[in-house]
């Protein structure tokens, strides 16, 4: 797939309040400005990769690149679900991600149950893929280990 691996860093902002957290799958949203910096031809859909909040540990993640309902689906949104349980929300913090691979295109679901089980399958697929040696090595990438103070400068 073109553009992958894709490295990206930016502030976590408020999303659309679609209740992702209530479903047990909170998604950290990037600002419009960060989304605009993505390659315009990057495919919408579900991806997997690595993510880190501030100077914290690097965790597995699943990511959705979708159409942003605020802009009548003319602009994209980028949302990261980190496969880790955090003690607190981290709005305003710097999220660093590397997008490693593609799972599937966006889909419409008949029910909430169908949506949730699809996401659970995406999470399992992400976990399996990221355990492969070629994908594990990106976890150790220097991108995630910037010297103190450098984070957030780009
Ligand atoms: P919003 O519509 O504001 O994006 P969500 O219901 O999607 O609200 O929740 C996202 C927020 O939840 C994130 O911005 C972050 O602060 C917090 N959060 C807590 N745990 C996670 C996690 N494992 N992955 C992503 N976000 C998380
Ligand atoms: Mg969200």
mmCIF file of C-alpha atoms and ligand atoms in Angstrom, residues 15 20 26-29 79, ligand 2:
data_model
loop_
_atom_site.group_PDB
_atom_site.id
_atom_site.type_symbol
_atom_site.label_atom_id
_atom_site.label_comp_id
_atom_site.label_asym_id
_atom_site.label_seq_id
_atom_site.Cartn_x
_atom_site.Cartn_y
_atom_site.Cartn_z
ATOM 1 C CA UNK A 15 -14.169 14.527 18.432
ATOM 2 C CA UNK A 20 -17.125 5.774 20.964
ATOM 3 C CA UNK A 26 -12.639 5.461 22.539
ATOM 4 C CA UNK A 27 -10.932 7.075 19.550
ATOM 5 C CA UNK A 28 -8.410 9.890 19.946
ATOM 6 C CA UNK A 29 -9.104 12.420 17.193
ATOM 7 C CA UNK A 79 -9.190 8.559 14.817
HETATM 8 MG MG1 LIG B 2 -13.158 9.970 19.053
#
